[in-house]
CSV table of C-alpha atoms in Angstrom, one decimal:
chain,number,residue,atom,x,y,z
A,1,UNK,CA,-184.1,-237.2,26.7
A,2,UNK,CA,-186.4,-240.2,27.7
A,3,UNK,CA,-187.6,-240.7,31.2
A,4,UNK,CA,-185.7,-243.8,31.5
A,5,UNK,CA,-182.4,-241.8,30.6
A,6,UNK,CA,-183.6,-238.7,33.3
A,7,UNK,CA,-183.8,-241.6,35.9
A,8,UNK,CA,-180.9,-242.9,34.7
A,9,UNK,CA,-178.6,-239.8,34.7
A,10,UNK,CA,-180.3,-239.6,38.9
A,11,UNK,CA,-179.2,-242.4,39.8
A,12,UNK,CA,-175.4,-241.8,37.9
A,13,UNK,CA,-175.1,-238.4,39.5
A,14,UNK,CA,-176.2,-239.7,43.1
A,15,UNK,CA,-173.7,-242.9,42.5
A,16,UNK,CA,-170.8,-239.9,42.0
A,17,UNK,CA,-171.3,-238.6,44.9
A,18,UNK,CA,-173.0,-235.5,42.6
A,19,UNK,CA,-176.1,-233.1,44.7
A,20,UNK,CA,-178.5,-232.5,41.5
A,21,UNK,CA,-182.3,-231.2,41.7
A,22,UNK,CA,-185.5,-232.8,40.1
A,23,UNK,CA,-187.6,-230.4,38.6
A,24,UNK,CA,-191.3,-232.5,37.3
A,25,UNK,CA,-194.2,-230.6,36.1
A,26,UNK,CA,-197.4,-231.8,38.3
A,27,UNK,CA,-199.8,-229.7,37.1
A,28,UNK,CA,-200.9,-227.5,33.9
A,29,UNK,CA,-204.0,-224.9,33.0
A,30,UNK,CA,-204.2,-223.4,29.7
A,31,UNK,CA,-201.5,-224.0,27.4
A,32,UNK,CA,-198.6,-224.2,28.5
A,33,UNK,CA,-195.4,-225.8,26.7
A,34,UNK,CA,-194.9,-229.2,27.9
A,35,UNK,CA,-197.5,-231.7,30.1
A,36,UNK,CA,-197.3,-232.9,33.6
A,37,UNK,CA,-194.7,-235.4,34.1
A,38,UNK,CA,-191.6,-233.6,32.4
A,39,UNK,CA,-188.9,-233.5,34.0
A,40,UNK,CA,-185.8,-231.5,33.7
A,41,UNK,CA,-182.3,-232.2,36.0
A,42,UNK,CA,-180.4,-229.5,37.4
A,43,UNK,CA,-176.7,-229.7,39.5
A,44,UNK,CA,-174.9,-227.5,41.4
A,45,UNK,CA,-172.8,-225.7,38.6
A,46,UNK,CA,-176.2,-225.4,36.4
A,47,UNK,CA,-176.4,-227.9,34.0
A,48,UNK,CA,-179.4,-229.3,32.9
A,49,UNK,CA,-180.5,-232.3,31.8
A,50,UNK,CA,-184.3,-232.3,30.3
A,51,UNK,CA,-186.7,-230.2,29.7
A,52,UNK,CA,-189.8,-228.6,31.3
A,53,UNK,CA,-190.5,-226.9,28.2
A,54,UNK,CA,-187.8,-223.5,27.3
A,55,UNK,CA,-187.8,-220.6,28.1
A,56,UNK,CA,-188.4,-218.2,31.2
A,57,UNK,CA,-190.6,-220.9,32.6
A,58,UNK,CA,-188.1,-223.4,32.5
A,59,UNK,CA,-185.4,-220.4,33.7
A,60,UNK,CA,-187.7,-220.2,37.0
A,61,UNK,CA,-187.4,-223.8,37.6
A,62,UNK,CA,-183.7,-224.0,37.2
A,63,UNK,CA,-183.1,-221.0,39.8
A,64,UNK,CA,-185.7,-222.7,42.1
A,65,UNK,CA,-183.6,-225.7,41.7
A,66,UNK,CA,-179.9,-224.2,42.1
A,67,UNK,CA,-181.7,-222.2,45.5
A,68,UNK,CA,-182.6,-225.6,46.6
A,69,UNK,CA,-179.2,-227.2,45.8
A,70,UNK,CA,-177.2,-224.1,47.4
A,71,UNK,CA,-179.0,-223.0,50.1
A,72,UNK,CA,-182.4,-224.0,51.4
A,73,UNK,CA,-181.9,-227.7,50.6
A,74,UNK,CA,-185.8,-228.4,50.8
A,75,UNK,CA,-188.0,-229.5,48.3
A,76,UNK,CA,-190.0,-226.4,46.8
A,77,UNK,CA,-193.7,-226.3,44.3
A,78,UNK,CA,-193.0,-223.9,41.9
A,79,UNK,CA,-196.2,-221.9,40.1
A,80,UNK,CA,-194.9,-220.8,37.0
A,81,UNK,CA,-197.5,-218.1,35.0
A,82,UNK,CA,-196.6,-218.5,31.7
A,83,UNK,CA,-198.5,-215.0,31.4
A,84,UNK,CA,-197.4,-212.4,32.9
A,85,UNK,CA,-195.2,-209.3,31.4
A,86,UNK,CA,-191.8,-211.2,32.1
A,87,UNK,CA,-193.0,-213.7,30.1
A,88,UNK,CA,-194.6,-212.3,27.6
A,89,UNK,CA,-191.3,-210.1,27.3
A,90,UNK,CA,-189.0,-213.5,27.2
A,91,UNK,CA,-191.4,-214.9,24.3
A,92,UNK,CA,-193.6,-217.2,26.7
A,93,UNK,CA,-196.8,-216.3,25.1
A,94,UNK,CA,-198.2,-219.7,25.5
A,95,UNK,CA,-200.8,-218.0,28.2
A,96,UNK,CA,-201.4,-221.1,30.7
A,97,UNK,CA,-199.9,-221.7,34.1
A,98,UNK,CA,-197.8,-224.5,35.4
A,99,UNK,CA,-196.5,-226.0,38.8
A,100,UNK,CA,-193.7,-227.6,39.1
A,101,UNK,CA,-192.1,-229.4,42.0
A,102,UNK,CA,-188.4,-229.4,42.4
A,103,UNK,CA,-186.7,-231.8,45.0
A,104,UNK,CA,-183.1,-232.0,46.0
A,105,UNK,CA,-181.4,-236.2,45.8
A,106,UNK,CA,-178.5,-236.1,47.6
A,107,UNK,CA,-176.1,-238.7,47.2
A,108,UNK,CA,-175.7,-241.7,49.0
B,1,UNK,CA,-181.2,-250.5,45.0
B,2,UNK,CA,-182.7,-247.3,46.2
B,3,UNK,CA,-186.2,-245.9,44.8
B,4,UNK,CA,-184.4,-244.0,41.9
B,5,UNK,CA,-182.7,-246.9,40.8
B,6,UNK,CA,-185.8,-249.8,41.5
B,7,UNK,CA,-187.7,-247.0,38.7
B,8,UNK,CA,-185.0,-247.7,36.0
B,9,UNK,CA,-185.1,-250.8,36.5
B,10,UNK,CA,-188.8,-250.6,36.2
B,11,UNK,CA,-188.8,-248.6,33.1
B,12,UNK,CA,-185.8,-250.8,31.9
B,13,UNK,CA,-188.6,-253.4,32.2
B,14,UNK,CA,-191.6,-251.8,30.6
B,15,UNK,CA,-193.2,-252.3,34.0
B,16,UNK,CA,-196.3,-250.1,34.4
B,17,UNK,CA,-195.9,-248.4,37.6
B,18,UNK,CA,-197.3,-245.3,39.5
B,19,UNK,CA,-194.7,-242.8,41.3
B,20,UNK,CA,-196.3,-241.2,44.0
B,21,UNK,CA,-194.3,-237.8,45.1
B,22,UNK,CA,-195.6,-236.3,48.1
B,23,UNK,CA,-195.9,-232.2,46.3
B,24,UNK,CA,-196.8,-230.9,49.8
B,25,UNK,CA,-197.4,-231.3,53.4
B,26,UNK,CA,-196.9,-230.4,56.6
B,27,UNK,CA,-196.2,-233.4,58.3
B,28,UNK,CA,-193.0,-234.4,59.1
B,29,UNK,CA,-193.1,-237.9,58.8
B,30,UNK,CA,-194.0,-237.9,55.0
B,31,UNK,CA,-192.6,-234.4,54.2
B,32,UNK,CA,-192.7,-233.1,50.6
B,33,UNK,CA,-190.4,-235.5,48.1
B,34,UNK,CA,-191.4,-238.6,50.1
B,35,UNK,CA,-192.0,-241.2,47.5
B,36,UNK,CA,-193.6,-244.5,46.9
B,37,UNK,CA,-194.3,-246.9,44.1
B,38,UNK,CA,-197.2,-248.3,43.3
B,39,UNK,CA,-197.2,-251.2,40.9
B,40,UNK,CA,-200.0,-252.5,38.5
B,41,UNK,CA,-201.3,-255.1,41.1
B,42,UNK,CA,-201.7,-252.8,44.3
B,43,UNK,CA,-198.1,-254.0,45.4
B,44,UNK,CA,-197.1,-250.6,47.4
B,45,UNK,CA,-193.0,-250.1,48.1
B,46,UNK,CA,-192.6,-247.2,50.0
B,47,UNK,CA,-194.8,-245.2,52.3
B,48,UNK,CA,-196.4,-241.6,52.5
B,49,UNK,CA,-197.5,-241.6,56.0
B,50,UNK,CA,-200.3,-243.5,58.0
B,51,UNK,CA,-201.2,-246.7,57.1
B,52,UNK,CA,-205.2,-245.1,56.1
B,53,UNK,CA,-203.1,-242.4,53.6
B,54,UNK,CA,-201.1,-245.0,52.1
B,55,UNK,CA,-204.6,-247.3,51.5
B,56,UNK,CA,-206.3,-244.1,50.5
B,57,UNK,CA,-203.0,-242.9,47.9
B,58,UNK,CA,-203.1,-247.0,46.5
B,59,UNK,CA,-206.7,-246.9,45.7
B,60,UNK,CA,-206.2,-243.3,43.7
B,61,UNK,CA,-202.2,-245.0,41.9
B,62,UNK,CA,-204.5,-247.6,40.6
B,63,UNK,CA,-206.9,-245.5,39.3
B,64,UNK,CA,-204.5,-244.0,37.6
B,65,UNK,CA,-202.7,-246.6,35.8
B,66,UNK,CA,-205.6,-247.7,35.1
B,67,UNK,CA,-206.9,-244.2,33.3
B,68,UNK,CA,-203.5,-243.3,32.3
B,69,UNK,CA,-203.8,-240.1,33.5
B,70,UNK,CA,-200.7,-238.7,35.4
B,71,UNK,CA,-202.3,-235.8,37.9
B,72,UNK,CA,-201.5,-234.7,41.3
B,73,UNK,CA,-204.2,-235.3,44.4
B,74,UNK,CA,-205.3,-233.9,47.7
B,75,UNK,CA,-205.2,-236.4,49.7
B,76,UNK,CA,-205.9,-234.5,52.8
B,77,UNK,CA,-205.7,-230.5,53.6
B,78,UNK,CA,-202.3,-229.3,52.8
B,79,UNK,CA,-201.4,-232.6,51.6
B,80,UNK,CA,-200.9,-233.4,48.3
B,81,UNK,CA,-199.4,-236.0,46.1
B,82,UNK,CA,-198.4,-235.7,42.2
B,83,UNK,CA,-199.3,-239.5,40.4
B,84,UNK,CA,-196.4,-239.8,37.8
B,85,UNK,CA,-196.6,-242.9,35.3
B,86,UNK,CA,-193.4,-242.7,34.0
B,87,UNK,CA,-192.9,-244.5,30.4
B,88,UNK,CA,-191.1,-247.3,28.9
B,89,UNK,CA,-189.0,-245.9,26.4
B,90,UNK,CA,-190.1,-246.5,22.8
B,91,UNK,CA,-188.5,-248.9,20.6
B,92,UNK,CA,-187.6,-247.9,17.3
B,93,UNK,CA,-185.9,-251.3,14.9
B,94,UNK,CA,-183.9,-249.7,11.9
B,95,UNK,CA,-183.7,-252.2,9.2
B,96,UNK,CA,-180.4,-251.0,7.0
B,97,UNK,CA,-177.7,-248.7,8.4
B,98,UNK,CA,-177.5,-246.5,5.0
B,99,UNK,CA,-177.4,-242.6,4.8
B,100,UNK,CA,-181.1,-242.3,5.8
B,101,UNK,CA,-180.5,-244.4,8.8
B,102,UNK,CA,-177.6,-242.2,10.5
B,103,UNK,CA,-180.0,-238.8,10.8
B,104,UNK,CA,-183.0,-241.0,11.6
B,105,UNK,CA,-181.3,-242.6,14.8
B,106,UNK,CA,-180.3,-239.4,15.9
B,107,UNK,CA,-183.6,-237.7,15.4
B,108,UNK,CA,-185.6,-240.7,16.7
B,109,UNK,CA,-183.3,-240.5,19.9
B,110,UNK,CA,-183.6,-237.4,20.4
B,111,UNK,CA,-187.7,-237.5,20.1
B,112,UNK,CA,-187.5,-240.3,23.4
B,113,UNK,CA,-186.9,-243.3,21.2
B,114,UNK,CA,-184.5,-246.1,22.1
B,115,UNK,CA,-182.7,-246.9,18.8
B,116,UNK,CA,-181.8,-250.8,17.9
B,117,UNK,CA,-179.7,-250.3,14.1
B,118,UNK,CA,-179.3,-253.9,12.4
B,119,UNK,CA,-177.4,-254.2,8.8
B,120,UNK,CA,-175.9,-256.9,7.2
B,121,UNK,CA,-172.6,-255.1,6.5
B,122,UNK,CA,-170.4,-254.3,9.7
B,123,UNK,CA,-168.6,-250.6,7.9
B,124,UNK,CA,-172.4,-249.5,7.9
B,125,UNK,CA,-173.5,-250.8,11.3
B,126,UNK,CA,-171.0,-249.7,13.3
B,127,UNK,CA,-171.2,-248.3,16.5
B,128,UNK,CA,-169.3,-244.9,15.5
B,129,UNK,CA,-172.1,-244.6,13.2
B,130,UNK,CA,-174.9,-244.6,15.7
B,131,UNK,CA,-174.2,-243.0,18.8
B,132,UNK,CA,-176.8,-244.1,22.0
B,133,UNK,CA,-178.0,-246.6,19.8
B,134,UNK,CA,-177.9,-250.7,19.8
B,135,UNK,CA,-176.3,-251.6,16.7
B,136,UNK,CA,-176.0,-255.2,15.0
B,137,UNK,CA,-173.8,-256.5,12.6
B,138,UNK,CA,-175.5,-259.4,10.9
B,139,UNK,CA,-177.9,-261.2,8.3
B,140,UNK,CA,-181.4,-259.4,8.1
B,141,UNK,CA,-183.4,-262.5,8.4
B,142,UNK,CA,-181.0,-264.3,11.2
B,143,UNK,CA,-181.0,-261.6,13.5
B,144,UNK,CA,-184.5,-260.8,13.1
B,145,UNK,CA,-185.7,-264.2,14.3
B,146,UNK,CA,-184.1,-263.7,17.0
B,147,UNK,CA,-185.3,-260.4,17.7
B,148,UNK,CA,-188.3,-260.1,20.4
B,149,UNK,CA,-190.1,-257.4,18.9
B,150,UNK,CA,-193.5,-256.1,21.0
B,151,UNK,CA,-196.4,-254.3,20.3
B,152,UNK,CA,-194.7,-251.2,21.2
B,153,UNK,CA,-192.3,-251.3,18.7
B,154,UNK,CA,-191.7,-249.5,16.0
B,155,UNK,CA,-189.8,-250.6,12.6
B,156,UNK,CA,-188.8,-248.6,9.6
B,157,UNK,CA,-187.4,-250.8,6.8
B,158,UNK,CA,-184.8,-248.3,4.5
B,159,UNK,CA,-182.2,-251.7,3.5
B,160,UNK,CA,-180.6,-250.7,0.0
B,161,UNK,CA,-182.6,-253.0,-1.8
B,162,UNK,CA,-185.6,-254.4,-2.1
B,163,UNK,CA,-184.7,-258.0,-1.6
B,164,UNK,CA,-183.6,-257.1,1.8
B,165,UNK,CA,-186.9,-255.3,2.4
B,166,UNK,CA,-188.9,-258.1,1.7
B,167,UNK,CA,-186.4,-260.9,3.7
B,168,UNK,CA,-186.6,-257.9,6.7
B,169,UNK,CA,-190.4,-258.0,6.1
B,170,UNK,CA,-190.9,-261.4,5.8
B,171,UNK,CA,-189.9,-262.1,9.5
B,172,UNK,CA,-191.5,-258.6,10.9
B,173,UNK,CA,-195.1,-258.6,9.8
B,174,UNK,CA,-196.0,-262.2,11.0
B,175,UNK,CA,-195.6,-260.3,14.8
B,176,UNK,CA,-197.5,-257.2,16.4
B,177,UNK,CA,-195.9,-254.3,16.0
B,178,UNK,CA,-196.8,-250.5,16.6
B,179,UNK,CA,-195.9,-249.2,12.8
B,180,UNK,CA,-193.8,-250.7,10.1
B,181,UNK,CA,-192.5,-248.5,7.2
B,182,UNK,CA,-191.4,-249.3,4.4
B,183,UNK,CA,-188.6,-246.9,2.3
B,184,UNK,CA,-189.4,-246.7,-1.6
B,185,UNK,CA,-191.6,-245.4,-3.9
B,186,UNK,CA,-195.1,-246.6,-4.7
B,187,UNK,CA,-194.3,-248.9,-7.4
B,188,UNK,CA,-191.5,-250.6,-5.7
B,189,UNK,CA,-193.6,-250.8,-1.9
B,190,UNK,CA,-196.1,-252.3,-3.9
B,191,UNK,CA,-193.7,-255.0,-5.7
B,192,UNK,CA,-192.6,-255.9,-2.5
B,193,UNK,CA,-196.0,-256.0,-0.6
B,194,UNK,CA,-197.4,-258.1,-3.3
B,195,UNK,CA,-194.3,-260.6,-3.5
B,196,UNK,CA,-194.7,-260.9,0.1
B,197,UNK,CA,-198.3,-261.5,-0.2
B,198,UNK,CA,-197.6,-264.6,-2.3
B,199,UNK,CA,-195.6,-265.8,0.3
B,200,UNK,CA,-198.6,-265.9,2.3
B,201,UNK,CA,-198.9,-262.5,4.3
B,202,UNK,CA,-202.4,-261.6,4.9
B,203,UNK,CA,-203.4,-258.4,3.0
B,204,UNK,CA,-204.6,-256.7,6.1
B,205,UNK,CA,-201.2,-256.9,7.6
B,206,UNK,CA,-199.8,-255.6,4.5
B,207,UNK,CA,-201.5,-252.9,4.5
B,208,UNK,CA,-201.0,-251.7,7.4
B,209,UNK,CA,-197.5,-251.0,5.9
B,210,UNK,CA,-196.6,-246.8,5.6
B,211,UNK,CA,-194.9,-246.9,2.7
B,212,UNK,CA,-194.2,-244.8,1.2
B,213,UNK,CA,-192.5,-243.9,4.4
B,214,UNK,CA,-192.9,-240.5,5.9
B,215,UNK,CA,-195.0,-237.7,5.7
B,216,UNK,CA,-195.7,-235.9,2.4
B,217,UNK,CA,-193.6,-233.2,2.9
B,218,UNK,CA,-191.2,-233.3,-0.3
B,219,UNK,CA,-188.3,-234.5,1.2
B,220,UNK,CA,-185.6,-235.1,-1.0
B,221,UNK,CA,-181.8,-235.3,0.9
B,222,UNK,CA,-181.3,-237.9,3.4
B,223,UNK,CA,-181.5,-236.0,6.6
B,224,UNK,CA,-185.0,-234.5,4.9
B,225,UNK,CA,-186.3,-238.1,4.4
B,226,UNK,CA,-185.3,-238.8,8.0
B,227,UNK,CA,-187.0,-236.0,9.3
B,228,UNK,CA,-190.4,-236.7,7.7
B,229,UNK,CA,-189.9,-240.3,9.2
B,230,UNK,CA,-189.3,-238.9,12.2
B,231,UNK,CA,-192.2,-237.0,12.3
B,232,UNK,CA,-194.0,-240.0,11.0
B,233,UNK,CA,-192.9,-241.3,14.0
B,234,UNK,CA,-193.9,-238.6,16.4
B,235,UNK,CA,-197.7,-238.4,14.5
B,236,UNK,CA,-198.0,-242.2,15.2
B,237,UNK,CA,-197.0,-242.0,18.7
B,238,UNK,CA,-199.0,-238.9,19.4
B,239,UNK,CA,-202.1,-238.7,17.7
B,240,UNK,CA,-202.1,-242.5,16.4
B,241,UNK,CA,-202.3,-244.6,13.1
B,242,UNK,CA,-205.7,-242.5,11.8
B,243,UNK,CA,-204.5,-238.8,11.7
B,244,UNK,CA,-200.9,-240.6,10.7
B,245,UNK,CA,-202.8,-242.1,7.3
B,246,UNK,CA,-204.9,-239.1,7.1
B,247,UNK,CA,-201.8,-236.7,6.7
B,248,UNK,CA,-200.6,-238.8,4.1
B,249,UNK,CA,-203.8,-238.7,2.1
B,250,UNK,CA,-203.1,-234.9,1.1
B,251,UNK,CA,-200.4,-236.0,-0.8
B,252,UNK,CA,-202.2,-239.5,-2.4
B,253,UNK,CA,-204.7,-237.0,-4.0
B,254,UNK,CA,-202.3,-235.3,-6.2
């Protein structure tokens, strides 16, 4: 999916009335699957849109995102070790860190 | 139009343009997910908090675009802001809607490209054919003049004959373009190059040409051929025209 189709699909879901999460990687160290900038949507009922880059990194992001669509409604920065046991156990061996910021658009 | 929609209609207008996101903060006026835009000239739409933060964050937007380097900043303790520069989508221009064409268009989609499909024969470029994509139904040589094509864009020429190539051709090269490949094998790329260089193309243009097309991976079935164009593609956009050439020398010194 292209930037201009994640923005696109924002502003479509906030048009419907539809609460949704956007989940942008800010910063990287090390290697880690996808650069800053990514982005990745995520609604109420789970479905994505984008990609921050697979796997258990990209699961963290997506639960940060539905705790922020269901209950804390607040914006939350998200360090993601792409290195530790869970990881390495769910096959993200790329060894770097990320931090990703997830932020709730309500609609209008 | 609020801020998500003003950015696609920025992208939708290959603006360059910084998007400032407030990452975190303490203070309630500009909590964290407060936004701004920052456009190529200093213009500023939006605000992140005192009018000396929103000087300071304008400065550091235009640095970036400058750089074109996306990062986040501190921009006082327990402040900070992530600098987005979100792109125009890249234009990819398929020339002939034949079996290469329908797995290229998805692939090429799917990779961040937006698709434009043109064919003179309507059964081939039909909509139903090229999902997400623009497709056109008409003459090669018509539609191409009208066609504003950008240093952006890119063009892969697969038409089902060579005569088409070279009318396709004939109106692409004279403009700036970002890649233009050319389906066929060496013998019949060269015909065509050198036809056209009769006609007056300059021999650096044409050989800037890929062709043949893709990289040297042995692709044989349609959806193969489309994938090492694809990744043609990708290599081009990624790492640029040098390591692009480069890969495909492997296979010239067999």
């Amino acid at each position: 999916m292209t930037t201009q189709e994640i923005f696109r699909k924002l502003a479509e879901l906030q048009a419907n009335g539809i609460p949704a999460c956007l989940a942008t990687i800010t910063e990287t160290a090390g290697s880690t699957p996808r650069e800053p900038g990514a982005k990745m949507i995520v609604c109420a009922d789970g479905a994505i849109y984008g990609s921050v880059g697979g796997g258990c990194g990209e699961n963290q992001a997506r639960s940060a995102a539905l705790r922020c669509l269901l209950k804390t409604k607040a914006p939350e920065l998200l360090e993601v070790d792409l290195n530790d046991d869970l990881g390495v156990k769910g096959g993200d061996v790329c060894g770097g860190k990320m931090w990703i910021f997830v932020e709730p658009f309500r609609p209008h | 139009m609020n801020q998500i929609e003003r950015i696609v209609d920025l992208i939708a207008r290959k603006e360059n343009f910084c998007l400032a996101t407030v990452i975190a903060s303490s203070n309630p006026d500009a909590p964290a997910g407060t936004k701004a835009i920052v456009l190529v000239d200093g213009t500023m739409e939006g605000s992140v908090g005192p009018a000396h933060m929103d000087r300071a964050l304008q400065t550091l937007a235009m640095q970036a675009l400058a750089d074109g380097q996306k990062h986040a900043v501190q921009l006082a303790e327990g402040f900070r802001v992530f600098l987005d520069l979100p792109p125009a989508d890249l234009k990819l221009l398929i020339c002939g809607a034949g079996h290469i064409a329908v797995p290229l268009a998805r692939f090429a989609r799917e990779a961040g490209f937006s698709v434009t499909v043109l064919d003179d024969r309507a059964d081939f470029a039909h909509p139903s054919r090229f999902p997400g994509c623009e497709v056109i139904a008409e003459d090669f040589t018509t539609a191409l003049r009208k066609m504003s094509l950008d240093p952006a864009a890119y063009v892969v020429v697969i038409t089902r004959g060579h005569e088409h190539d070279a009318q396709c051709l004939t109106e692409i090269l004279p403009k700036v373009t970002a890649y233009v490949g050319l389906i066929g094998s060496r013998r019949r790329g060269r015909f065509v190059l050198e036809a056209l260089g009769r006609k007056g193309i300059p021999a650096g243009r044409l050989g800037e040409v890929f062709t043949p097309i893709g990289l040297p991976i042995g692709a044989e079935s349609p959806e193969e051929i489309a994938l090492s164009i694809a990744a043609e593609l990708v290599c081009m956009r990624r790492k640029g025209a040098l390591t692009a050439r480069a890969l495909r020398s492997l296979e010239a010194g067999k």
